[in-house]
Amino acid sequence: MVRIKKGPSKTVSIEDVARLAGVSITTVSRVINKLPSVKEKNRLKVQDAIKQLKFQPSVFAQRLATGRSNVVMLVVPRYEGIFYSFYALELIRGIGTLCDSLKLDLLFHLTDARASLNFRGTNGVIFADIIGNRAQLEEALAQGLACVVINNYVEDLEVDCVAVDNIKGAESAVNYLISLGHKKIAHISGDLVTQAAAHRLEGYRRSLKKNNIPVNDGYIFKTDYSRGQARAAAEKLITMPDPPSAVFVASDSMALEVMTVLREQGKQVPRDLSIVGFDDNPSGLYGPVALTTVRQPLIKMAEEGVKRLSALMEPKKKPKIEKTLLATELVIRESCQPLA
Amino acid sequence: MVRIKKGPSKTVSIEDVARLAGVSITTVSRVINKLPSVKEKNRLKVQDAIKQLKFQPSVFAQRLATGRSNVVMLVVPRYEGIFYSFYALELIRGIGTLCDSLKLDLLFHLTDARASLNFRGTNGVIFADIIGNRAQLEEALAQGLACVVINNYVEDLEVDCVAVDNIKGAESAVNYLISLGHKKIAHISGDLVTQAAAHRLEGYRRSLKKNNIPVNDGYIFKTDYSRGQARAAAEKLITMPDPPSAVFVASDSMALEVMTVLREQGKQVPRDLSIVGFDDNPSGLYGPVALTTVRQPLIKMAEEGVKRLSALMEPKKKPKIEKTLLATELVIRESCQPLA
DNA sequence: CTGAAAGCGCTAACAA
DNA sequence: TTGTTAGCGCTTTCAG
């Protein structure tokens, strides 16, 4: 057989190691993969050679040969709003950190909803919310890939998901306001294309209904989560003929904007308006009046998602589908007061 | 020759496409790689087969065969502050978007500064700032990897970098304040472990010196970029015996906090204090007084970085090292006024 | 313009 | 315990 080695190949391969160590490449492979069946003496020789040559196995060759890999793809819908939210960073942070410690390669994919993704070479996919990109999820599922959806409770698909219980969270906020004697409670909602916003609105409605308070659609302000629209909503709200005495806002950053508007207008929080936010964004702590809010466990959601995915990626087992709903927690601070 | 096909292999390979199209795998490969030398008729047949079979080439096989790949690793130092900044998200967004359109795979690596990174299978590395993780950069460089550093002008290393001209940016802010007649100008700096914060402080100093205004260290407040510390600084600042008439703040989010504090204390911006921020964070637009600030082109920085890296990753060429400094732009709004 | 065949670097039976 | 060998799926000469 003719060896056609062309020039000094830069990359040292398993073969070079084998030659230097005086063993077969198989033995080297065994050492790399920590298989027990290698004589101590040989193992040392090989490890020595590896060190000398600074050999690092080619992941591509490994993956080609084994067919497996531990590449996790994080699919983030390219939705403007998602990137102006406190939550995106927290999620990325949580996912990034855990992948790092689990030795998973994180492929980050900021995607157009209609683009068709190439999952080849990926073993698991985490969808950070589903906003108009359900088709991509279905595609991944159809390919038999391990999938986990985060921040969106997907009921009608056989897929694992871990989300926050936005409905109950919103209910707890509104219940609290009601317990303080408020009846005229407004809601500034987020972008209703997101499930989170829709559920928070739903929770708001439910709480009112359960407490026999009629839902006044004039008290519901729809926004895109931006501070600008929150401001507009706040301005409308305070100039209403019959203004609400309390408001539940779908995000802390919007709630803070509402507080700002109030202050500008010479009004006081919570004297003139009780406010509850959603997120537990640290920014809520700083203003003159600390924000009462609904804490959502973002980091935990991210971690749960990754853990779940890595379980699904385990070659042998085929765990049951699990749909997790994480509880929120009402954090009472200073932005609400009982109705006089 | 005996074919040892074991069971119905799930993955459709180039071979299946070739068979269905009635051509050789070589021809299929040519079509995939858009080589011109394929008869139109065959090209169509192949493309048809690809569509029918939903064939997607294995990236691993491709990489193994060609030796090249387009995996870009984004290294983000696991520094708390970085994740509470406006800038991190913008950067990630810019990088993610461009990688997507350049068909680069983005490997996201949130890393501990002291961890040794595994670059196997990676062809290029983007360092999003260098905060205590220079060793990792040097390691990547030593391995001959294409590297680009973003948001940090690295002078003493042979590496491409693209950063914002923080010194000039800060100078422009302070010059502006001086042009309005201010002489008692304070600075609330960011976390000085970051080059950006250090440079902004430097720019502040330079501007004062160039204008023959003595630097008063009592006017310099060091923070970790958090709103909490900005608040503390602002409170100290306004109660000084000889308070400044203007302040240059190292980030918009801190500047907004300063404005809030002023308002709480019954003071007015810009009447009682002129304020310039840094970032051009959209939040700065909403308050009662729009924030004057130094706009830094974050998305552009991200894009330049990725473009640069993809040039460096080009197999043939070996471009010269380039160190880019992006200009900032002073955006004058309402938070400053001439000294009476 | 097309196809056969030799790798790319590694793993995994199967023998020894 | 070790080595031989046949692929993994694709690209790339090199002949036609």
XYZ file of C-alpha atoms (C1' of nucleotides) in Angstrom:
712
model
C 0.000 0.000 0.000
C 1.316 3.373 -0.952
C 1.294 6.117 1.591
C 0.646 9.418 -0.021
C 1.654 11.729 2.757
C 1.842 15.158 1.281
C 4.335 17.389 2.958
C 4.470 17.937 6.673
C 0.852 17.730 7.683
C 0.348 20.307 10.377
C -2.173 18.533 12.483
C -0.857 15.737 14.605
C -3.152 12.790 14.360
C -3.779 9.728 16.371
C -1.413 7.937 14.059
C 1.516 10.111 15.028
C 0.825 9.419 18.639
C 0.637 5.707 17.979
C 3.946 5.743 16.150
C 5.716 7.689 18.850
C 4.300 5.531 21.592
C 5.042 2.372 19.668
C 1.519 1.006 19.809
C -1.427 0.775 17.465
C -3.835 3.598 16.936
C -6.518 1.489 18.510
C -4.635 1.485 21.751
C -4.284 5.208 21.562
C -7.988 5.498 20.940
C -8.589 3.396 24.011
C -6.485 5.641 26.127
C -8.271 8.688 24.810
C -11.608 7.191 25.634
C -10.446 5.941 28.988
C -11.258 2.327 28.308
C -9.913 0.152 31.097
C -8.336 -2.514 28.929
C -4.934 -0.959 28.428
C -1.811 -2.014 30.240
C -0.644 0.650 32.596
C 2.706 0.763 30.894
C 1.216 1.420 27.496
C -1.209 3.932 28.864
C 1.658 5.937 30.243
C 3.595 5.737 27.011
C 0.584 6.959 25.107
C -0.214 9.744 27.502
C 3.362 10.798 27.260
C 3.276 10.884 23.499
C 0.031 12.829 23.574
C 1.599 15.417 25.774
C 4.760 15.644 23.714
C 2.865 16.069 20.489
C 0.205 18.249 22.058
C -2.258 16.017 20.387
C -5.943 16.864 20.500
C -8.296 14.436 18.814
C -10.379 15.853 16.020
C -13.904 16.229 17.189
C -15.120 15.942 13.652
C -13.526 12.594 13.096
C -14.843 11.420 16.429
C -18.311 12.541 15.626
C -18.245 11.069 12.190
C -17.066 7.771 13.526
C -19.374 7.545 16.487
C -22.368 9.329 15.117
C -22.855 11.035 18.428
C -21.822 14.354 19.799
C -22.926 16.673 22.496
C -23.796 19.730 20.595
C -26.772 21.599 21.892
C -28.346 24.200 19.750
C -30.029 27.163 21.344
C -32.635 28.596 19.043
C -33.609 32.149 19.809
C -36.302 33.634 17.638
C -35.196 36.848 16.047
C -37.955 38.840 17.660
C -37.030 42.404 18.456
C -38.739 42.536 21.792
C -36.945 39.513 23.119
C -33.723 41.374 23.116
C -34.851 44.310 25.109
C -35.966 42.219 27.953
C -34.319 41.439 31.187
C -35.242 37.876 30.661
C -33.224 37.111 27.539
C -29.916 37.779 29.184
C -30.804 35.840 32.271
C -31.789 32.889 30.173
C -28.668 32.989 28.061
C -26.617 33.310 31.167
C -28.273 30.347 32.818
C -28.044 28.150 29.786
C -24.486 29.141 29.014
C -23.315 28.468 32.504
C -24.883 25.065 32.812
C -23.778 23.899 29.381
C -20.306 24.900 30.318
C -20.313 22.765 33.407
C -21.979 19.832 31.676
C -19.409 20.010 28.884
C -22.038 20.554 26.290
C -21.208 22.586 23.237
C -23.672 25.392 22.890
C -24.478 26.397 19.375
C -26.161 29.732 19.467
C -28.710 30.354 16.790
C -30.472 33.635 16.466
C -33.032 32.758 13.912
C -35.546 34.083 11.555
C -38.861 32.465 12.236
C -39.298 31.246 8.713
C -35.762 30.047 8.132
C -35.253 26.331 7.931
C -32.613 25.293 10.399
C -29.877 22.818 9.712
C -29.812 20.487 12.642
C -27.253 18.128 11.224
C -24.578 17.581 13.757
C -26.747 18.772 16.552
C -27.934 16.343 19.169
C -30.316 18.438 21.117
C -32.165 21.671 20.701
C -33.326 24.214 23.213
C -35.944 26.605 22.005
C -35.897 29.828 23.940
C -39.557 30.607 23.621
C -41.572 29.984 20.511
C -42.545 33.145 18.731
C -43.763 32.416 15.278
C -41.288 29.613 14.841
C -43.317 26.582 15.709
C -42.498 25.100 12.361
C -38.858 24.901 13.346
C -39.767 23.052 16.500
C -41.893 20.613 14.595
C -39.084 20.100 12.137
C -36.640 19.282 14.889
C -39.127 16.941 16.490
C -39.774 15.217 13.187
C -36.060 14.573 12.874
C -36.181 12.769 16.167
C -33.970 15.283 17.887
C -34.058 15.764 21.624
C -35.904 19.023 22.155
C -36.812 21.199 25.069
C -38.852 24.365 24.935
C -38.219 27.018 27.496
C -40.499 29.832 28.591
C -43.448 28.497 26.681
C -45.811 25.839 27.868
C -46.513 23.910 24.710
C -49.615 21.850 25.286
C -50.421 20.504 21.888
C -47.085 18.989 20.995
C -45.267 15.983 22.333
C -42.333 17.918 23.604
C -40.668 18.656 26.885
C -41.063 22.154 28.111
C -40.317 24.170 31.167
C -42.067 27.437 31.715
C -43.070 29.784 34.427
C -46.620 29.709 35.680
C -47.511 33.111 34.364
C -51.215 32.684 34.912
C -50.870 31.919 38.597
C -48.176 34.528 38.922
C -50.453 37.181 37.514
C -53.306 35.952 39.655
C -51.200 36.239 42.775
C -50.359 39.806 41.894
C -53.956 40.804 41.300
C -55.200 38.842 44.289
C -52.785 40.777 46.411
C -54.073 44.055 45.073
C -57.637 42.941 45.740
C -56.718 41.879 49.250
C -55.610 45.454 49.821
C -59.096 46.585 48.951
C -58.513 47.611 45.353
C -61.290 47.050 42.898
C -60.353 49.332 40.062
C -57.302 47.478 38.855
C -55.726 48.098 35.487
C -53.319 45.909 33.544
C -50.538 46.964 31.244
C -49.838 43.874 29.227
C -46.776 42.865 27.276
C -46.660 41.845 23.662
C -49.423 39.337 23.265
C -47.578 37.395 20.586
C -45.634 35.979 23.506
C -47.300 33.363 25.574
C -45.992 34.937 28.751
C -47.833 38.175 28.090
C -50.994 36.397 27.056
C -50.946 34.282 30.187
C -50.364 37.240 32.435
C -53.375 38.909 30.932
C -55.323 35.714 31.410
C -54.273 35.517 35.051
C -55.359 39.095 35.552
C -58.769 38.302 34.125
C -59.162 35.163 36.172
C -58.352 36.830 39.415
C -60.913 39.530 38.806
C -63.566 37.025 37.846
C -62.920 34.822 40.818
C -63.347 37.850 43.011
C -66.487 38.936 41.252
C -64.973 42.102 39.933
C -66.139 42.869 36.415
C -63.375 43.066 33.847
C -63.235 46.526 32.373
C -61.576 46.376 28.979
C -60.834 50.053 29.223
C -58.426 49.177 32.004
C -56.390 46.880 29.813
C -53.495 48.454 27.920
C -51.634 46.430 25.344
C -47.982 47.143 24.662
C -44.943 45.614 23.038
C -43.087 45.499 26.352
C -41.200 48.685 25.536
C -40.835 51.507 27.989
C -42.165 53.871 25.394
C -45.507 52.146 25.174
C -45.612 51.703 28.920
C -45.237 55.432 29.242
C -48.067 56.053 26.815
C -50.270 53.623 28.670
C -49.475 55.245 32.001
C -50.298 58.667 30.684
C -53.629 57.498 29.392
C -54.341 55.635 32.560
C -53.938 58.531 34.942
C -56.055 60.862 32.899
C -59.013 58.546 32.671
C -62.282 59.921 33.999
C -62.504 57.041 36.429
C -58.869 56.109 36.957
C -57.835 52.817 38.535
C -56.358 52.764 42.004
C -53.917 50.016 41.168
C -52.186 48.515 38.188
C -50.534 45.212 37.453
C -47.783 45.669 34.885
C -46.434 42.787 32.808
C -42.782 43.613 33.341
C -40.677 45.429 35.880
C -39.057 47.675 33.372
C -42.468 48.881 32.253
C -43.583 49.201 35.856
C -40.616 51.425 36.562
C -41.553 53.583 33.637
C -45.044 53.891 35.012
C -43.632 55.021 38.338
C -41.535 57.592 36.572
C -44.536 58.981 34.766
C -46.454 59.237 38.007
C -43.643 61.110 39.649
C -43.391 63.482 36.729
C -47.039 64.272 37.078
C -46.592 65.105 40.703
C -48.336 61.976 41.837
C -47.024 59.531 44.370
C -46.607 55.797 44.449
C -48.221 54.033 46.178
C -50.432 56.816 47.506
C -52.037 57.622 44.181
C -51.524 54.316 42.471
C -50.466 50.916 43.687
C -48.182 49.089 41.266
C -47.109 45.468 40.904
C -44.560 44.430 38.331
C -43.337 41.107 37.002
C -39.777 39.726 36.768
C -37.959 40.781 39.888
C -35.500 42.754 37.883
C -32.864 44.166 40.235
C -33.495 47.620 38.799
C -36.761 47.578 40.661
C -34.904 47.938 43.918
C -33.304 51.252 43.288
C -35.905 53.907 42.731
C -37.251 55.896 45.648
C -39.989 53.316 46.059
C -38.965 49.680 45.813
C -41.150 47.803 43.397
C -43.490 45.061 44.509
C -43.275 42.354 41.903
C -43.732 38.755 40.883
C -40.426 36.958 40.855
C -39.945 34.440 38.099
C -37.147 31.907 38.394
C -35.385 32.528 35.106
C -32.065 30.980 35.923
C -33.817 27.954 37.310
C -35.898 27.671 34.182
C -32.759 27.737 32.071
C -31.047 25.169 34.216
C -34.014 22.860 34.314
C -34.224 23.062 30.566
C -30.613 22.147 30.027
C -30.726 19.331 32.569
C -33.809 17.978 30.954
C -32.261 18.140 27.539
C -29.110 16.412 28.599
C -31.252 13.621 30.024
C -33.112 13.336 26.760
C -29.840 13.180 24.887
C -28.710 10.177 26.867
C -28.431 7.459 24.220
C -29.969 4.555 26.101
C -32.943 5.892 27.951
C -36.077 7.357 26.528
C -37.616 9.363 29.337
C -41.249 10.295 29.335
C -42.248 13.713 28.140
C -42.300 16.174 30.984
C -43.989 19.525 31.059
C -42.808 21.618 33.936
C -44.392 24.720 35.309
C -42.249 26.707 37.685
C -43.904 28.613 40.477
C -43.487 32.324 40.864
C -43.246 34.237 44.081
C -44.851 37.494 45.028
C -42.244 39.842 46.423
C -43.905 42.531 48.466
C -41.992 45.756 48.727
C -43.182 49.324 48.803
C -45.184 50.121 45.704
C -48.623 49.089 46.950
C -50.795 50.241 49.788
C -54.273 49.431 51.064
C -57.057 51.431 49.562
C -57.996 54.182 51.952
C -17.355 -6.040 -2.389
C -19.792 -6.724 0.361
C -22.098 -3.986 1.516
C -22.667 -4.258 5.182
C -25.611 -1.950 5.482
C -27.046 -2.545 8.888
C -30.757 -1.995 9.015
C -32.462 1.037 7.626
C -29.945 3.761 8.350
C -31.914 6.784 9.387
C -29.715 9.458 7.953
C -29.904 9.960 4.259
C -26.459 10.363 2.835
C -24.994 11.740 -0.310
C -25.023 8.225 -1.650
C -28.791 7.976 -1.441
C -29.114 11.204 -3.308
C -26.722 9.995 -5.984
C -28.639 6.795 -6.422
C -31.988 8.519 -6.694
C -30.654 11.087 -9.119
C -28.870 8.456 -11.131
C -25.482 10.114 -10.940
C -22.298 9.619 -8.977
C -21.777 10.982 -5.522
C -19.102 13.199 -6.959
C -21.667 14.971 -9.055
C -23.898 15.399 -6.068
C -21.009 16.851 -4.169
C -20.441 19.277 -6.999
C -24.000 20.394 -6.885
C -23.854 20.852 -3.136
C -20.766 22.959 -3.449
C -22.144 24.893 -6.382
C -19.324 24.022 -8.720
C -20.110 25.224 -12.218
C -19.110 22.075 -14.053
C -22.384 20.229 -13.884
C -24.824 19.903 -16.729
C -27.974 21.788 -16.009
C -30.013 18.666 -16.472
C -28.054 16.754 -13.869
C -28.051 19.637 -11.512
C -31.803 19.708 -11.565
C -32.073 15.983 -11.058
C -29.781 16.197 -8.069
C -31.516 19.171 -6.558
C -34.733 17.332 -6.957
C -33.433 14.268 -5.223
C -32.044 16.401 -2.411
C -35.408 17.948 -1.907
C -37.243 14.649 -2.022
C -34.938 13.023 0.462
C -34.627 16.146 2.564
C -30.944 15.599 2.440
C -28.672 17.747 4.548
C -24.943 17.124 4.257
C -23.197 16.077 7.424
C -21.132 18.931 8.653
C -18.771 16.549 10.357
C -18.005 14.604 7.235
C -17.532 17.824 5.338
C -15.195 19.171 7.914
C -13.263 16.013 8.157
C -12.854 15.827 4.429
C -11.982 19.438 3.831
C -10.114 20.138 6.999
C -11.867 23.442 7.246
C -14.959 24.425 9.062
C -16.688 27.558 10.010
C -17.199 27.207 13.667
C -16.720 30.414 15.516
C -16.434 30.406 19.223
C -17.647 33.376 21.174
C -15.874 33.631 24.478
C -17.648 35.726 27.047
C -15.892 36.152 30.348
C -18.071 35.133 33.215
C -17.949 38.534 34.800
C -21.091 39.471 36.663
C -21.176 43.036 35.517
C -21.059 42.157 31.871
C -24.452 40.639 32.083
C -26.188 43.570 33.568
C -25.146 45.843 30.836
C -26.973 47.057 27.846
C -23.941 46.309 25.826
C -23.739 42.550 26.267
C -27.062 41.904 24.639
C -26.371 44.244 21.788
C -23.099 42.519 21.137
C -24.586 39.068 21.247
C -27.347 40.193 19.005
C -24.979 41.705 16.483
C -22.688 38.724 16.454
C -25.508 36.229 16.313
C -27.190 37.963 13.447
C -24.111 38.282 11.318
C -22.924 34.753 11.956
C -26.314 33.599 10.889
C -26.105 35.388 7.584
C -22.499 34.354 6.978
C -23.420 30.763 7.710
C -20.995 30.597 10.544
C -21.719 28.312 13.434
C -21.581 30.216 16.656
C -20.326 28.296 19.624
C -21.224 30.235 22.707
C -18.855 29.977 25.584
C -19.521 31.661 28.845
C -16.282 31.135 30.583
C -14.477 31.289 33.810
C -11.404 33.427 33.427
C -9.056 30.763 34.648
C -10.587 27.834 32.822
C -8.603 26.393 29.979
C -10.744 26.403 26.908
C -11.021 23.556 24.521
C -10.759 24.967 21.058
C -10.901 21.669 19.214
C -13.035 21.908 16.182
C -13.125 25.633 16.347
C -11.661 27.682 13.552
C -11.994 31.134 14.907
C -12.531 32.777 18.227
C -14.181 36.016 19.145
C -13.373 37.328 22.544
C -16.073 39.594 23.834
C -13.878 41.789 25.940
C -10.952 40.546 27.940
C -11.572 40.641 31.636
C -9.008 38.653 33.460
C -8.884 36.044 30.728
C -5.896 37.121 28.713
C -4.353 33.730 29.187
C -7.157 32.208 27.167
C -6.519 34.607 24.363
C -2.843 33.834 24.366
C -3.631 30.152 24.337
C -5.839 30.514 21.288
C -3.228 32.594 19.553
C -0.557 30.044 20.328
C -2.661 27.402 18.675
C -2.666 29.453 15.546
C -6.371 30.076 15.675
C -7.903 33.058 13.989
C -8.806 35.438 16.802
C -10.550 38.738 17.126
C -11.015 40.700 20.297
C -14.015 42.929 20.601
C -14.528 45.869 22.909
C -10.947 45.903 24.039
C -8.077 47.542 22.254
C -5.253 45.107 22.840
C -2.012 46.877 22.125
C 0.600 44.493 23.316
C -0.509 41.395 21.475
C -0.427 40.488 17.820
C -4.133 40.154 17.514
C -6.921 41.780 15.619
C -9.247 43.851 17.673
C -12.111 46.193 17.189
C -13.091 48.522 19.940
C -14.814 51.777 20.513
C -12.732 54.867 21.023
C -13.713 55.326 24.612
C -11.063 57.892 25.328
C -12.166 60.220 22.568
C -15.773 59.499 23.347
C -15.296 60.545 26.923
C -13.308 63.572 25.840
C -16.092 64.669 23.547
C -18.560 64.448 26.385
C -16.438 66.468 28.762
C -15.437 68.944 26.067
C -19.075 69.546 25.440
C -19.703 70.199 29.101
C -16.770 72.575 29.183
C -18.044 74.344 26.092
C -21.195 75.043 28.030
C -19.133 76.813 30.618
C -18.873 74.056 33.190
C -15.680 73.775 35.156
C -16.713 71.691 38.100
C -17.287 68.444 36.307
C -17.566 65.129 38.090
C -17.214 61.635 36.692
C -18.981 58.499 37.758
C -16.843 55.748 36.339
C -17.666 52.160 35.569
C -15.819 49.125 36.799
C -12.189 49.856 36.157
C -11.336 46.218 35.561
C -12.878 46.822 32.168
C -10.844 48.709 29.664
C -13.874 50.679 28.574
C -14.348 52.172 32.013
C -10.653 52.880 32.424
C -10.526 54.615 29.067
C -13.551 56.719 29.789
C -11.924 57.880 32.979
C -8.763 58.600 31.024
C -10.716 60.605 28.456
C -12.316 62.587 31.235
C -8.927 63.431 32.667
C -7.469 64.351 29.309
C -10.225 66.722 28.447
C -9.882 68.541 31.721
C -6.139 68.811 31.359
C -6.322 70.035 27.795
C -8.659 72.721 28.980
C -6.484 73.638 31.911
C -9.007 72.558 34.461
C -7.402 70.859 37.437
C -8.519 67.306 38.031
C -10.209 67.009 41.384
C -10.053 63.436 42.565
C -12.931 64.122 44.901
C -15.066 64.475 41.823
C -14.303 60.990 40.603
C -16.620 58.225 41.787
C -15.759 54.639 41.070
C -18.511 52.083 40.675
C -19.102 48.602 39.352
C -21.538 49.893 36.720
C -24.524 48.972 38.861
C -27.413 51.307 39.427
C -26.992 50.822 43.139
C -23.497 52.251 43.201
C -24.518 54.992 40.792
C -27.188 55.987 43.252
C -24.711 56.069 46.107
C -22.338 58.180 44.046
C -25.091 60.593 43.083
C -26.151 61.018 46.669
C -22.621 61.775 47.733
C -22.125 64.086 44.813
C -25.037 66.383 45.480
C -24.256 66.772 49.138
C -20.676 67.809 48.612
C -19.707 71.147 50.091
C -18.665 72.353 46.670
C -20.818 70.267 44.352
C -20.095 69.945 40.649
C -22.352 71.612 38.129
C -22.068 68.755 35.673
C -21.285 65.084 35.600
C -20.140 62.646 32.970
C -21.428 59.177 33.757
C -19.862 56.037 32.285
C -23.131 54.410 31.280
C -26.632 55.486 30.438
C -28.256 53.215 32.924
C -26.185 54.800 35.677
C -26.906 58.252 34.307
C -30.612 57.539 34.484
C -30.209 56.503 38.071
C -28.455 59.753 38.807
C -31.339 61.661 37.248
C -33.753 59.740 39.401
C -31.855 60.596 42.528
C -31.822 64.266 41.583
C -35.544 64.246 41.049
C -36.128 62.551 44.355
C -34.181 65.269 46.068
C -36.318 67.903 44.493
C -33.584 68.985 42.156
C -33.913 69.398 38.446
C -31.924 68.238 35.473
C -30.336 70.057 33.793
C -30.992 73.141 35.907
C -29.148 71.854 38.961
C -26.851 69.391 37.278
C -25.952 68.737 33.674
C -25.553 65.076 32.851
C -23.958 63.203 29.977
C -24.176 59.447 29.739
C -22.513 56.821 27.565
C -24.079 54.116 25.401
C -27.126 55.600 23.755
C -29.345 53.111 25.458
C -32.918 53.631 24.222
C -34.089 53.858 27.826
C -32.440 57.236 27.940
C -35.127 58.611 25.680
C -38.078 58.040 27.899
C -37.662 59.896 31.124
C -39.000 63.443 31.495
C -35.641 64.740 30.333
C -34.040 62.962 27.395
C -30.463 62.020 28.163
C -27.538 63.558 26.340
C -25.096 60.782 25.720
C -22.189 59.355 23.786
C -23.402 56.837 21.259
C -21.191 53.838 20.779
C -21.713 51.666 17.722
C -22.131 48.324 19.408
C -23.810 46.498 16.586
C -21.218 47.799 14.200
C -18.460 46.676 16.490
C -19.939 43.201 16.594
C -20.338 43.096 12.864
C -16.857 44.375 12.171
C -15.487 41.765 14.503
C -17.268 38.925 12.799
C -16.367 40.142 9.325
C -12.781 40.479 10.346
C -12.743 37.029 11.807
C -14.274 35.460 8.771
C -11.575 37.108 6.677
C -8.918 35.720 8.971
C -10.452 32.289 8.676
C -10.118 32.327 4.919
C -7.704 29.481 4.206
C -5.491 31.100 1.577
C -4.913 34.641 2.663
C -3.073 35.816 5.685
C -4.249 39.371 6.206
C -2.261 41.837 8.238
C -3.226 42.401 11.813
C -5.726 45.195 12.080
C -6.629 47.153 15.133
C -9.788 49.111 14.635
C -11.083 51.922 16.746
C -14.667 52.894 16.108
C -15.694 56.491 16.534
C -18.406 57.501 18.938
C -20.909 60.243 18.445
C -22.129 62.793 20.917
C -25.910 62.845 20.946
C -27.130 66.095 22.380
C -30.546 65.973 23.970
C -31.927 67.693 26.993
C -29.896 66.812 30.046
C -27.310 69.574 29.820
C -27.496 73.315 29.872
C -25.034 76.201 29.805
C -23.757 77.304 33.138
C -25.672 80.370 34.189
C -18.714 17.337 -17.998
C -18.473 13.020 -15.097
C -17.075 9.150 -12.096
C -13.753 5.983 -9.554
C -11.165 5.860 -5.821
C -8.194 7.583 -2.282
C -8.216 9.712 1.771
C -9.728 13.061 6.131
C -8.928 11.062 11.651
C -11.217 8.319 14.485
C -14.065 4.322 16.530
C -15.711 -0.293 16.885
C -16.221 -4.976 15.845
C -13.564 -8.910 15.368
C -9.453 -11.648 15.814
C -5.445 -12.865 17.813
C -4.619 -6.881 26.445
C -3.640 -5.619 21.699
C -3.863 -5.033 16.696
C -6.394 -5.398 12.066
C -9.672 -3.636 9.413
C -13.867 -1.812 7.863
C -16.427 1.962 7.796
C -18.517 7.100 9.264
C -20.053 10.772 4.832
C -17.937 13.830 2.226
C -14.271 16.161 -0.891
C -10.868 15.957 -4.225
C -7.454 14.516 -7.477
C -7.076 12.141 -11.619
C -8.618 9.794 -15.571
C -11.880 9.409 -18.829
